[in-house]
Amino acid sequence: MSSLNNEDSPPGEGAGPLQVSPQPVPELDNPAARGIDALHGSASDILHQISDLADETEISFGAIVDALEERAFGMLIFLFAIPAMIPFLVGIQSFVALPIALLAGQMVVGQRRPWLPRRIRVHTISMSTFRKMTKAVIPWLLRIERLAKPRLRFLAGRGAEPLLAILMLIFAAIVAIPGPGTNGVPGVAIALMALAMIERDGVLAVIGSVLGVVYCVLFLTLGYAAIGFAMDQFMRLFHGG
């Protein structure tokens, strides 16, 4: 019969009767979320299903991952992109950019199902906050979905996902930069590309990619120009010129 070592006993107590080790703390996986049908319907349908979990006060990201099944990459990236689409939303950039980059990196190496570290899986968001975000985003999402349809699949299918993921990594890096103007447009670009993956719409993939690339070029160009201008003014002031 196995027994516990003395070092497992509480401080100040010797080895006593056989003790049962505590079970691992279960993940907050919201069993109600398992009833979500993520294999059919549009992105707005899935958001409505999650919002309608009336018995839940909060939901974990792990529950969303498990519920979304094979559409998890596109929907998860889209969900994380929602806060990034709100311009000048201070303090949220780094939080949403990290999981987007993590998911995109897994797509680059060809992983079929997303993996999230436990710290992110068990992180919860209140249902009231989730409903407020979805209420704000669903109206324009419905407009896009009316136009979205499976077309040019080779630009939004499995074969194109690694390239789309690389672009998402770049856009997520811009979102992660603290300061005004670093989210908003890159967040919209990521969201459009994620929707393209969900709907297998190559046109949306192209629009999102071009929007993000143009913004990144302008951001980096104007950013370096602003830094150069500031340094020039500083040197002039320093030298009294």
mmCIF file of C-alpha atoms in Angstrom:
data_model
loop_
_atom_site.group_PDB
_atom_site.id
_atom_site.type_symbol
_atom_site.label_atom_id
_atom_site.label_comp_id
_atom_site.label_asym_id
_atom_site.label_seq_id
_atom_site.Cartn_x
_atom_site.Cartn_y
_atom_site.Cartn_z
ATOM 1 C CA MET A 1 0.000 0.000 0.000
ATOM 2 C CA SER A 2 1.331 3.450 -0.901
ATOM 3 C CA SER A 3 1.560 6.210 1.677
ATOM 4 C CA LEU A 4 2.206 9.894 1.657
ATOM 5 C CA ASN A 5 5.698 11.194 2.369
ATOM 6 C CA ASN A 6 6.248 13.277 5.468
ATOM 7 C CA GLU A 7 6.914 16.284 3.269
ATOM 8 C CA ASP A 8 3.316 16.082 2.041
ATOM 9 C CA SER A 9 1.952 16.435 5.573
ATOM 10 C CA PRO A 10 0.922 19.859 6.845
ATOM 11 C CA PRO A 11 3.668 21.775 8.653
ATOM 12 C CA GLY A 12 4.104 20.683 12.245
ATOM 13 C CA GLU A 13 2.417 17.304 11.786
ATOM 14 C CA GLY A 14 4.041 13.914 11.354
ATOM 15 C CA ALA A 15 3.034 11.193 9.002
ATOM 16 C CA GLY A 16 -0.461 10.139 9.941
ATOM 17 C CA PRO A 17 -3.104 7.887 8.426
ATOM 18 C CA LEU A 18 -3.303 7.544 4.692
ATOM 19 C CA GLN A 19 -4.627 10.780 3.253
ATOM 20 C CA VAL A 20 -6.268 11.385 -0.092
ATOM 21 C CA SER A 21 -4.615 14.061 -2.217
ATOM 22 C CA PRO A 22 -6.989 16.856 -3.202
ATOM 23 C CA GLN A 23 -8.394 16.610 -6.699
ATOM 24 C CA PRO A 24 -7.272 19.230 -9.245
ATOM 25 C CA VAL A 25 -9.482 22.271 -9.384
ATOM 26 C CA PRO A 26 -11.825 21.718 -12.342
ATOM 27 C CA GLU A 27 -11.739 24.230 -15.148
ATOM 28 C CA LEU A 28 -14.603 26.654 -15.359
ATOM 29 C CA ASP A 29 -15.946 25.017 -18.485
ATOM 30 C CA ASN A 30 -19.593 26.117 -18.254
ATOM 31 C CA PRO A 31 -21.386 22.831 -19.035
ATOM 32 C CA ALA A 32 -24.305 24.796 -20.507
ATOM 33 C CA ALA A 33 -22.015 25.984 -23.318
ATOM 34 C CA ARG A 34 -21.689 22.418 -24.582
ATOM 35 C CA GLY A 35 -25.129 22.737 -26.117
ATOM 36 C CA ILE A 36 -23.978 25.442 -28.534
ATOM 37 C CA ASP A 37 -24.299 24.371 -32.157
ATOM 38 C CA ALA A 38 -21.172 25.893 -33.701
ATOM 39 C CA LEU A 39 -21.091 23.681 -36.786
ATOM 40 C CA HIS A 40 -24.091 25.337 -38.418
ATOM 41 C CA GLY A 41 -25.227 28.888 -38.815
ATOM 42 C CA SER A 42 -23.365 32.161 -39.038
ATOM 43 C CA ALA A 43 -21.045 33.934 -36.615
ATOM 44 C CA SER A 44 -23.931 36.093 -35.374
ATOM 45 C CA ASP A 45 -25.962 32.931 -34.671
ATOM 46 C CA ILE A 46 -23.148 31.571 -32.514
ATOM 47 C CA LEU A 47 -22.803 34.873 -30.645
ATOM 48 C CA HIS A 48 -26.556 34.817 -29.984
ATOM 49 C CA GLN A 49 -26.329 31.248 -28.685
ATOM 50 C CA ILE A 50 -23.569 32.187 -26.237
ATOM 51 C CA SER A 51 -25.449 35.322 -25.135
ATOM 52 C CA ASP A 52 -28.588 33.271 -24.514
ATOM 53 C CA LEU A 53 -26.930 31.153 -21.787
ATOM 54 C CA ALA A 54 -29.356 32.615 -19.270
ATOM 55 C CA ASP A 55 -28.241 30.423 -16.356
ATOM 56 C CA GLU A 56 -24.640 31.636 -16.538
ATOM 57 C CA THR A 57 -23.302 34.792 -14.874
ATOM 58 C CA GLU A 58 -19.897 34.444 -16.540
ATOM 59 C CA ILE A 59 -18.302 32.229 -19.147
ATOM 60 C CA SER A 60 -14.754 30.964 -19.513
ATOM 61 C CA PHE A 61 -12.736 31.091 -22.711
ATOM 62 C CA GLY A 62 -12.159 27.354 -22.319
ATOM 63 C CA ALA A 63 -15.898 26.754 -22.541
ATOM 64 C CA ILE A 64 -16.083 28.800 -25.726
ATOM 65 C CA VAL A 65 -13.169 26.850 -27.249
ATOM 66 C CA ASP A 66 -14.791 23.501 -26.500
ATOM 67 C CA ALA A 67 -18.191 24.626 -27.763
ATOM 68 C CA LEU A 68 -16.910 25.968 -31.083
ATOM 69 C CA GLU A 69 -15.262 22.683 -32.112
ATOM 70 C CA GLU A 70 -13.736 22.798 -35.619
ATOM 71 C CA ARG A 71 -14.766 26.425 -36.189
ATOM 72 C CA ALA A 72 -12.909 27.456 -33.050
ATOM 73 C CA PHE A 73 -9.970 29.236 -34.694
ATOM 74 C CA GLY A 74 -12.078 31.643 -36.733
ATOM 75 C CA MET A 75 -14.661 32.299 -34.037
ATOM 76 C CA LEU A 76 -12.132 32.664 -31.208
ATOM 77 C CA ILE A 77 -10.018 35.119 -33.159
ATOM 78 C CA PHE A 78 -13.184 37.013 -34.052
ATOM 79 C CA LEU A 79 -14.279 37.124 -30.392
ATOM 80 C CA PHE A 80 -10.885 38.417 -29.259
ATOM 81 C CA ALA A 81 -10.937 40.969 -32.100
ATOM 82 C CA ILE A 82 -14.216 42.522 -30.918
ATOM 83 C CA PRO A 83 -12.574 44.635 -28.159
ATOM 84 C CA ALA A 84 -9.695 45.454 -30.525
ATOM 85 C CA MET A 85 -12.152 46.988 -32.998
ATOM 86 C CA ILE A 86 -13.122 49.712 -30.542
ATOM 87 C CA PRO A 87 -10.798 52.703 -31.171
ATOM 88 C CA PHE A 88 -8.929 54.224 -28.226
ATOM 89 C CA LEU A 89 -10.029 51.465 -25.842
ATOM 90 C CA VAL A 90 -7.192 51.812 -23.339
ATOM 91 C CA GLY A 91 -5.843 48.847 -21.381
ATOM 92 C CA ILE A 92 -7.292 46.039 -23.466
ATOM 93 C CA GLN A 93 -4.778 45.896 -26.336
ATOM 94 C CA SER A 94 -2.195 43.591 -24.793
ATOM 95 C CA PHE A 95 -4.826 41.265 -23.361
ATOM 96 C CA VAL A 96 -6.559 40.628 -26.699
ATOM 97 C CA ALA A 97 -3.402 40.743 -28.825
ATOM 98 C CA LEU A 98 -1.715 37.881 -26.951
ATOM 99 C CA PRO A 99 -4.412 35.218 -27.524
ATOM 100 C CA ILE A 100 -4.874 36.366 -31.136
ATOM 101 C CA ALA A 101 -1.139 35.927 -31.713
ATOM 102 C CA LEU A 102 -1.163 32.581 -29.909
ATOM 103 C CA LEU A 103 -4.028 31.264 -32.043
ATOM 104 C CA ALA A 104 -2.522 32.623 -35.255
ATOM 105 C CA GLY A 105 0.814 31.002 -34.426
ATOM 106 C CA GLN A 106 -0.876 27.626 -34.066
ATOM 107 C CA MET A 107 -2.504 28.089 -37.473
ATOM 108 C CA VAL A 108 0.894 28.881 -39.017
ATOM 109 C CA VAL A 109 2.252 25.490 -37.909
ATOM 110 C CA GLY A 110 -0.868 23.709 -39.169
ATOM 111 C CA GLN A 111 -2.608 22.828 -35.901
ATOM 112 C CA ARG A 112 -6.253 21.844 -36.496
ATOM 113 C CA ARG A 113 -7.713 22.543 -33.048
ATOM 114 C CA PRO A 114 -6.766 25.525 -30.895
ATOM 115 C CA TRP A 115 -4.860 25.173 -27.650
ATOM 116 C CA LEU A 116 -4.965 27.799 -24.930
ATOM 117 C CA PRO A 117 -2.870 27.874 -21.755
ATOM 118 C CA ARG A 118 -4.827 27.109 -18.607
ATOM 119 C CA ARG A 119 -4.443 30.708 -17.446
ATOM 120 C CA ILE A 120 -6.407 31.886 -20.488
ATOM 121 C CA ARG A 121 -8.797 28.899 -20.566
ATOM 122 C CA VAL A 122 -10.058 29.517 -17.040
ATOM 123 C CA HIS A 123 -10.236 33.295 -17.470
ATOM 124 C CA THR A 124 -13.861 34.332 -17.428
ATOM 125 C CA ILE A 125 -15.830 37.221 -18.807
ATOM 126 C CA SER A 126 -19.126 38.290 -17.273
ATOM 127 C CA MET A 127 -22.161 37.518 -19.382
ATOM 128 C CA SER A 128 -23.364 41.099 -19.007
ATOM 129 C CA THR A 129 -20.106 42.373 -20.527
ATOM 130 C CA PHE A 130 -20.251 39.732 -23.256
ATOM 131 C CA ARG A 131 -23.823 40.708 -24.118
ATOM 132 C CA LYS A 132 -22.898 44.399 -24.267
ATOM 133 C CA MET A 133 -20.045 43.660 -26.689
ATOM 134 C CA THR A 134 -22.175 41.423 -28.889
ATOM 135 C CA LYS A 135 -25.037 43.930 -28.866
ATOM 136 C CA ALA A 136 -22.641 46.561 -30.189
ATOM 137 C CA VAL A 137 -21.059 44.368 -32.869
ATOM 138 C CA ILE A 138 -23.965 42.232 -34.136
ATOM 139 C CA PRO A 139 -25.753 44.984 -36.171
ATOM 140 C CA TRP A 140 -22.785 45.596 -38.458
ATOM 141 C CA LEU A 141 -21.886 41.899 -38.356
ATOM 142 C CA LEU A 142 -25.325 41.070 -39.788
ATOM 143 C CA ARG A 143 -24.719 43.527 -42.625
ATOM 144 C CA ILE A 144 -21.432 41.824 -43.476
ATOM 145 C CA GLU A 145 -22.995 38.382 -43.262
ATOM 146 C CA ARG A 146 -25.633 39.370 -45.800
ATOM 147 C CA LEU A 147 -22.799 39.991 -48.237
ATOM 148 C CA ALA A 148 -20.564 37.109 -47.131
ATOM 149 C CA LYS A 149 -20.823 33.760 -48.875
ATOM 150 C CA PRO A 150 -18.541 30.907 -49.863
ATOM 151 C CA ARG A 151 -16.503 32.232 -52.804
ATOM 152 C CA LEU A 152 -12.876 32.116 -53.869
ATOM 153 C CA ARG A 153 -12.487 29.430 -51.215
ATOM 154 C CA PHE A 154 -8.802 28.959 -52.010
ATOM 155 C CA LEU A 155 -8.205 32.409 -50.481
ATOM 156 C CA ALA A 156 -9.962 31.553 -47.205
ATOM 157 C CA GLY A 157 -9.709 27.755 -46.925
ATOM 158 C CA ARG A 158 -7.266 25.466 -45.159
ATOM 159 C CA GLY A 159 -4.496 26.125 -47.657
ATOM 160 C CA ALA A 160 -4.689 29.892 -47.160
ATOM 161 C CA GLU A 161 -4.960 29.838 -43.370
ATOM 162 C CA PRO A 162 -1.175 29.883 -42.670
ATOM 163 C CA LEU A 163 -0.753 33.040 -44.791
ATOM 164 C CA LEU A 164 -3.786 34.689 -43.183
ATOM 165 C CA ALA A 165 -2.373 33.720 -39.779
ATOM 166 C CA ILE A 166 0.975 35.390 -40.532
ATOM 167 C CA LEU A 167 -0.840 38.610 -41.415
ATOM 168 C CA MET A 168 -2.895 38.333 -38.229
ATOM 169 C CA LEU A 169 0.325 38.010 -36.221
ATOM 170 C CA ILE A 170 1.558 41.272 -37.739
ATOM 171 C CA PHE A 171 -1.739 43.049 -37.104
ATOM 172 C CA ALA A 172 -1.876 41.713 -33.530
ATOM 173 C CA ALA A 173 1.605 43.150 -32.934
ATOM 174 C CA ILE A 174 0.279 46.577 -33.927
ATOM 175 C CA VAL A 175 -2.742 46.141 -31.638
ATOM 176 C CA ALA A 176 -0.415 45.246 -28.751
ATOM 177 C CA ILE A 177 1.425 48.577 -28.994
ATOM 178 C CA PRO A 178 0.060 50.812 -26.212
ATOM 179 C CA GLY A 179 -1.264 54.151 -27.304
ATOM 180 C CA PRO A 180 -4.040 55.682 -29.394
ATOM 181 C CA GLY A 181 -4.561 54.522 -32.957
ATOM 182 C CA THR A 182 -2.965 51.102 -32.530
ATOM 183 C CA ASN A 183 -6.247 49.220 -32.435
ATOM 184 C CA GLY A 184 -9.466 49.932 -34.279
ATOM 185 C CA VAL A 185 -8.428 49.439 -37.904
ATOM 186 C CA PRO A 186 -6.111 46.448 -37.227
ATOM 187 C CA GLY A 187 -8.868 44.942 -35.088
ATOM 188 C CA VAL A 188 -11.370 45.332 -37.938
ATOM 189 C CA ALA A 189 -8.879 43.741 -40.359
ATOM 190 C CA ILE A 190 -8.406 40.744 -38.042
ATOM 191 C CA ALA A 191 -12.172 40.408 -37.567
ATOM 192 C CA LEU A 192 -12.803 40.446 -41.334
ATOM 193 C CA MET A 193 -10.171 37.761 -41.896
ATOM 194 C CA ALA A 194 -11.640 35.643 -39.099
ATOM 195 C CA LEU A 195 -15.099 35.983 -40.638
ATOM 196 C CA ALA A 196 -13.615 35.003 -43.991
ATOM 197 C CA MET A 197 -12.340 31.796 -42.407
ATOM 198 C CA ILE A 198 -15.753 31.072 -40.877
ATOM 199 C CA GLU A 199 -17.703 31.750 -44.077
ATOM 200 C CA ARG A 200 -14.941 30.547 -46.458
ATOM 201 C CA ASP A 201 -15.228 33.905 -48.209
ATOM 202 C CA GLY A 202 -12.046 34.754 -50.108
ATOM 203 C CA VAL A 203 -13.289 38.269 -50.909
ATOM 204 C CA LEU A 204 -13.548 39.124 -47.200
ATOM 205 C CA ALA A 205 -10.087 37.645 -46.685
ATOM 206 C CA VAL A 206 -8.651 39.949 -49.361
ATOM 207 C CA ILE A 207 -10.460 43.022 -47.984
ATOM 208 C CA GLY A 208 -9.261 42.347 -44.445
ATOM 209 C CA SER A 209 -5.705 41.621 -45.559
ATOM 210 C CA VAL A 210 -5.423 44.740 -47.734
ATOM 211 C CA LEU A 211 -6.989 46.952 -45.063
ATOM 212 C CA GLY A 212 -4.571 45.688 -42.429
ATOM 213 C CA VAL A 213 -1.469 45.884 -44.620
ATOM 214 C CA VAL A 214 -2.251 49.437 -45.803
ATOM 215 C CA TYR A 215 -2.866 50.566 -42.239
ATOM 216 C CA CYS A 216 0.344 48.942 -40.971
ATOM 217 C CA VAL A 217 2.382 50.625 -43.709
ATOM 218 C CA LEU A 218 0.823 54.009 -42.938
ATOM 219 C CA PHE A 219 1.189 53.510 -39.198
ATOM 220 C CA LEU A 220 4.852 52.556 -39.391
ATOM 221 C CA THR A 221 5.666 55.241 -41.965
ATOM 222 C CA LEU A 222 3.904 58.043 -40.106
ATOM 223 C CA GLY A 223 5.198 56.713 -36.800
ATOM 224 C CA TYR A 224 8.823 56.860 -37.933
ATOM 225 C CA ALA A 225 8.189 60.272 -39.501
ATOM 226 C CA ALA A 226 6.734 61.572 -36.236
ATOM 227 C CA ILE A 227 9.687 60.199 -34.257
ATOM 228 C CA GLY A 228 12.128 61.749 -36.729
ATOM 229 C CA PHE A 229 10.342 65.088 -36.551
ATOM 230 C CA ALA A 230 10.354 65.044 -32.748
ATOM 231 C CA MET A 231 14.056 64.175 -32.628
ATOM 232 C CA ASP A 232 14.856 66.928 -35.117
ATOM 233 C CA GLN A 233 12.979 69.488 -33.041
ATOM 234 C CA PHE A 234 14.698 68.278 -29.889
ATOM 235 C CA MET A 235 18.156 68.564 -31.448
ATOM 236 C CA ARG A 236 17.397 72.042 -32.693
ATOM 237 C CA LEU A 237 16.244 73.065 -29.237
ATOM 238 C CA PHE A 238 19.289 71.435 -27.623
ATOM 239 C CA HIS A 239 21.741 73.197 -29.973
ATOM 240 C CA GLY A 240 19.804 76.428 -29.812
ATOM 241 C CA GLY A 241 19.265 76.392 -33.603
#
